Amino acid sequence: MSEVAPVSPEETARRAKRSAAISLVLVAGAGAGAFALAGLAGAKRDEDVLVYRTLDACLAERVRSAQACTEAEAAARAAHAASAPRYETLAECERHHGSGGCVPGATVTPDAQGRTLPLMSAFMMGRTDEQNLPVQPLYAHAPAEERSHAGHGGGYAGGYCTGSGARVVPGGGGSGARVSSAVARSPVSTPRTIARGGFGGTGRAVAAASSGHGTGGG
């Protein structure tokens, strides 16, 4: 049997330092993994939101303060100009948002010169400050295909959609709705130019109905 060489104090210290460093990496990795899993879990949650067609509806319902309603409506209008989907023609825009639901882009913002934008039909905000949800403008969700199918007994939910096409359907004619956290927490994005037959025909129904709370707009 060969003899084990003695380890110097310096080598012992070096090995201890390396072991500690490896442990820190493992702990950090585990923490990052847990954080990522928590994020995924959060993305799958639903959020209670409020949907109002007008500022007056928000003020009348009194679920949120007057200041919160006023700031939310203003933020939604600003986001609308910056992020509303752009269509190449009025016909394409109305095909998704309904007759009379669109305007020339230049009347909303110079950045949309030569395009057609849907009218902002409502705005969506969190039920509480603690949710820390971004305010989002909403648009009438009235794709010609769905309305046509509804005429043949296919059913038609209507409601609204976000600028990226995610469906938001308040329940019970009230202002309350439940939407996935991924939709509720989506930051306002850069505007998209919708290609022919774009999300007008395929708007995703990723948000669903709701608490039906209150009597305000929506």
C-alpha positions as a printed NumPy array, in Angstrom:
array([[  0.   ,   0.   ,   0.   ],
       [  1.389,   3.398,  -0.965],
       [  1.705,   6.078,   1.627],
       [ -0.537,   9.116,   1.568],
       [  1.436,  12.294,   1.128],
       [  0.902,  14.832,   3.917],
       [ -1.201,  17.879,   2.992],
       [  0.259,  21.243,   3.719],
       [ -1.789,  23.889,   5.629],
       [ -1.828,  26.006,   2.455],
       [ -3.282,  23.151,   0.4  ],
       [ -5.923,  22.457,   3.067],
       [ -6.984,  26.104,   2.995],
       [ -7.109,  26.123,  -0.813],
       [ -9.323,  23.012,  -0.907],
       [-11.694,  24.469,   1.699],
       [-12.022,  27.679,  -0.287],
       [-12.786,  25.77 ,  -3.508],
       [-15.423,  23.644,  -1.735],
       [-17.127,  26.742,  -0.385],
       [-17.183,  28.312,  -3.824],
       [-18.795,  25.206,  -5.34 ],
       [-21.431,  25.188,  -2.597],
       [-22.297,  28.799,  -3.3  ],
       [-22.732,  28.037,  -7.011],
       [-25.027,  25.111,  -6.213],
       [-27.116,  27.181,  -3.797],
       [-27.373,  30.036,  -6.281],
       [-28.398,  27.615,  -9.004],
       [-31.069,  26.095,  -6.831],
       [-32.335,  29.552,  -5.981],
       [-32.485,  30.567,  -9.621],
       [-34.332,  27.369, -10.453],
       [-36.844,  27.942,  -7.709],
       [-37.321,  31.519,  -8.868],
       [-37.904,  30.328, -12.441],
       [-40.432,  27.754, -11.264],
       [-42.182,  30.382,  -9.18 ],
       [-42.319,  32.601, -12.238],
       [-43.859,  29.85 , -14.329],
       [-46.388,  29.137, -11.622],
       [-47.218,  32.816, -11.468],
       [-47.682,  32.974, -15.237],
       [-50.384,  30.306, -14.956],
       [-52.382,  32.15 , -12.307],
       [-55.533,  34.049, -13.058],
       [-55.924,  37.676, -12.085],
       [-59.072,  39.563, -11.124],
       [-59.286,  42.637, -13.299],
       [-61.757,  45.428, -13.934],
       [-62.865,  46.437, -17.419],
       [-64.467,  49.818, -18.007],
       [-65.735,  51.355, -21.19 ],
       [-65.438,  54.878, -19.827],
       [-63.859,  56.838, -17.004],
       [-67.331,  57.69 , -15.713],
       [-68.161,  53.997, -15.362],
       [-65.042,  53.458, -13.276],
       [-65.843,  56.457, -11.073],
       [-69.457,  55.383, -10.622],
       [-68.637,  51.865,  -9.503],
       [-66.259,  53.037,  -6.746],
       [-64.31 ,  49.796,  -6.601],
       [-61.184,  51.858,  -7.234],
       [-60.515,  55.39 ,  -6.075],
       [-61.272,  58.366,  -8.285],
       [-57.548,  58.986,  -8.624],
       [-56.88 ,  55.397,  -9.662],
       [-59.66 ,  55.519, -12.266],
       [-58.463,  58.815, -13.701],
       [-54.842,  57.724, -13.904],
       [-55.779,  54.363, -15.418],
       [-57.923,  55.882, -18.147],
       [-55.164,  58.363, -19.058],
       [-52.533,  55.619, -19.084],
       [-54.701,  53.452, -21.318],
       [-55.169,  56.256, -23.837],
       [-51.433,  56.898, -23.923],
       [-50.75 ,  53.206, -24.399],
       [-53.399,  53.019, -27.1  ],
       [-51.628,  55.593, -29.248],
       [-48.296,  53.883, -28.763],
       [-49.295,  50.25 , -29.127],
       [-52.635,  49.807, -30.926],
       [-52.469,  47.262, -33.744],
       [-52.044,  48.806, -37.17 ],
       [-54.044,  47.629, -40.187],
       [-53.254,  48.355, -43.796],
       [-56.881,  49.005, -44.721],
       [-60.125,  50.044, -43.078],
       [-61.761,  46.838, -44.315],
       [-59.169,  44.65 , -42.579],
       [-59.538,  46.574, -39.341],
       [-63.336,  46.431, -39.374],
       [-63.194,  42.758, -40.257],
       [-61.871,  42.182, -36.757],
       [-63.206,  45.08 , -34.719],
       [-66.603,  45.571, -36.331],
       [-68.202,  48.222, -38.491],
       [-67.415,  51.705, -37.243],
       [-64.747,  50.337, -34.914],
       [-61.738,  51.839, -36.67 ],
       [-60.309,  55.223, -37.563],
       [-57.472,  56.588, -39.691],
       [-54.25 ,  56.127, -37.753],
       [-53.138,  59.742, -38.166],
       [-56.119,  60.881, -36.092],
       [-54.656,  58.973, -33.147],
       [-50.932,  59.489, -33.576],
       [-48.635,  60.749, -36.355],
       [-46.729,  57.485, -36.023],
       [-49.707,  55.66 , -37.549],
       [-49.898,  57.77 , -40.716],
       [-51.252,  55.666, -43.581],
       [-52.613,  52.922, -41.306],
       [-55.96 ,  52.202, -39.72 ],
       [-56.312,  51.752, -35.96 ],
       [-59.154,  50.272, -33.914],
       [-60.923,  52.583, -31.527],
       [-60.102,  52.076, -27.875],
       [-63.312,  50.529, -26.567],
       [-62.383,  50.029, -22.909],
       [-59.509,  49.856, -20.495],
       [-58.418,  47.09 , -18.152],
       [-56.937,  47.63 , -14.705],
       [-56.269,  45.596, -11.602],
       [-58.908,  45.261,  -8.915],
       [-56.383,  46.402,  -6.308],
       [-53.186,  48.432,  -6.178],
       [-51.408,  45.458,  -4.653],
       [-51.75 ,  43.475,  -7.875],
       [-49.496,  46.021,  -9.556],
       [-50.978,  45.279, -12.992],
       [-50.239,  47.496, -15.97 ],
       [-53.236,  49.309, -17.436],
       [-54.096,  48.101, -20.919],
       [-56.319,  49.537, -23.666],
       [-58.907,  47.1  , -25.011],
       [-60.57 ,  46.837, -28.402],
       [-63.909,  45.465, -29.563],
       [-63.485,  41.814, -30.406],
       [-65.915,  41.244, -33.249],
       [-64.278,  39.091, -35.936],
       [-66.5  ,  38.697, -38.97 ],
       [-65.87 ,  34.947, -38.969],
       [-67.111,  34.489, -35.414],
       [-70.173,  36.618, -35.994],
       [-70.95 ,  34.623, -39.103],
       [-70.626,  31.329, -37.251],
       [-72.802,  32.648, -34.447],
       [-75.494,  33.232, -37.02 ],
       [-75.486,  29.496, -37.67 ],
       [-75.733,  28.495, -34.023],
       [-71.991,  28.612, -33.388],
       [-72.153,  30.994, -30.425],
       [-70.281,  34.238, -30.119],
       [-68.699,  35.561, -26.925],
       [-67.845,  39.057, -28.149],
       [-66.095,  41.066, -25.484],
       [-62.735,  42.689, -26.004],
       [-59.197,  41.887, -27.005],
       [-55.855,  43.356, -26.076],
       [-53.525,  44.852, -28.643],
       [-51.905,  41.45 , -29.07 ],
       [-55.23 ,  39.694, -29.671],
       [-55.799,  38.082, -26.268],
       [-59.505,  37.817, -25.476],
       [-61.013,  39.538, -22.438],
       [-64.674,  38.808, -21.679],
       [-66.257,  40.474, -18.647],
       [-68.879,  38.314, -17.003],
       [-72.481,  39.012, -16.16 ],
       [-72.506,  42.355, -17.91 ],
       [-70.386,  43.831, -15.112],
       [-66.873,  45.149, -14.974],
       [-65.19 ,  42.145, -13.387],
       [-63.227,  39.602, -15.361],
       [-60.624,  36.945, -14.74 ],
       [-57.729,  36.726, -17.137],
       [-54.548,  34.752, -17.116],
       [-51.645,  36.407, -15.37 ],
       [-49.663,  36.25 , -18.605],
       [-52.252,  38.478, -20.266],
       [-52.901,  40.754, -17.3  ],
       [-49.196,  41.387, -16.774],
       [-48.242,  41.841, -20.407],
       [-46.405,  45.121, -20.785],
       [-47.566,  47.479, -23.488],
       [-45.782,  46.31 , -26.602],
       [-44.618,  48.   , -29.726],
       [-47.425,  48.246, -32.304],
       [-47.935,  45.39 , -34.713],
       [-49.087,  45.707, -38.281],
       [-51.716,  43.021, -38.704],
       [-51.42 ,  41.064, -41.91 ],
       [-54.47 ,  40.193, -43.968],
       [-56.58 ,  37.741, -41.988],
       [-54.247,  38.302, -38.999],
       [-55.533,  37.995, -35.498],
       [-58.85 ,  39.176, -36.822],
       [-59.623,  35.609, -37.654],
       [-57.7  ,  33.864, -34.952],
       [-57.888,  36.062, -31.836],
       [-56.895,  33.762, -29.039],
       [-59.476,  33.16 , -26.343],
       [-56.955,  33.154, -23.518],
       [-59.042,  35.094, -21.041],
       [-62.295,  34.03 , -19.648],
       [-65.259,  35.158, -17.868],
       [-65.638,  36.453, -14.645],
       [-66.897,  37.524, -11.332],
       [-69.531,  39.773, -12.786],
       [-68.92 ,  42.159,  -9.924],
       [-70.427,  45.579,  -9.894],
       [-72.632,  47.552, -12.169],
       [-70.144,  49.794, -13.88 ],
       [-69.033,  49.765, -17.431],
       [-67.376,  46.938, -19.235]])
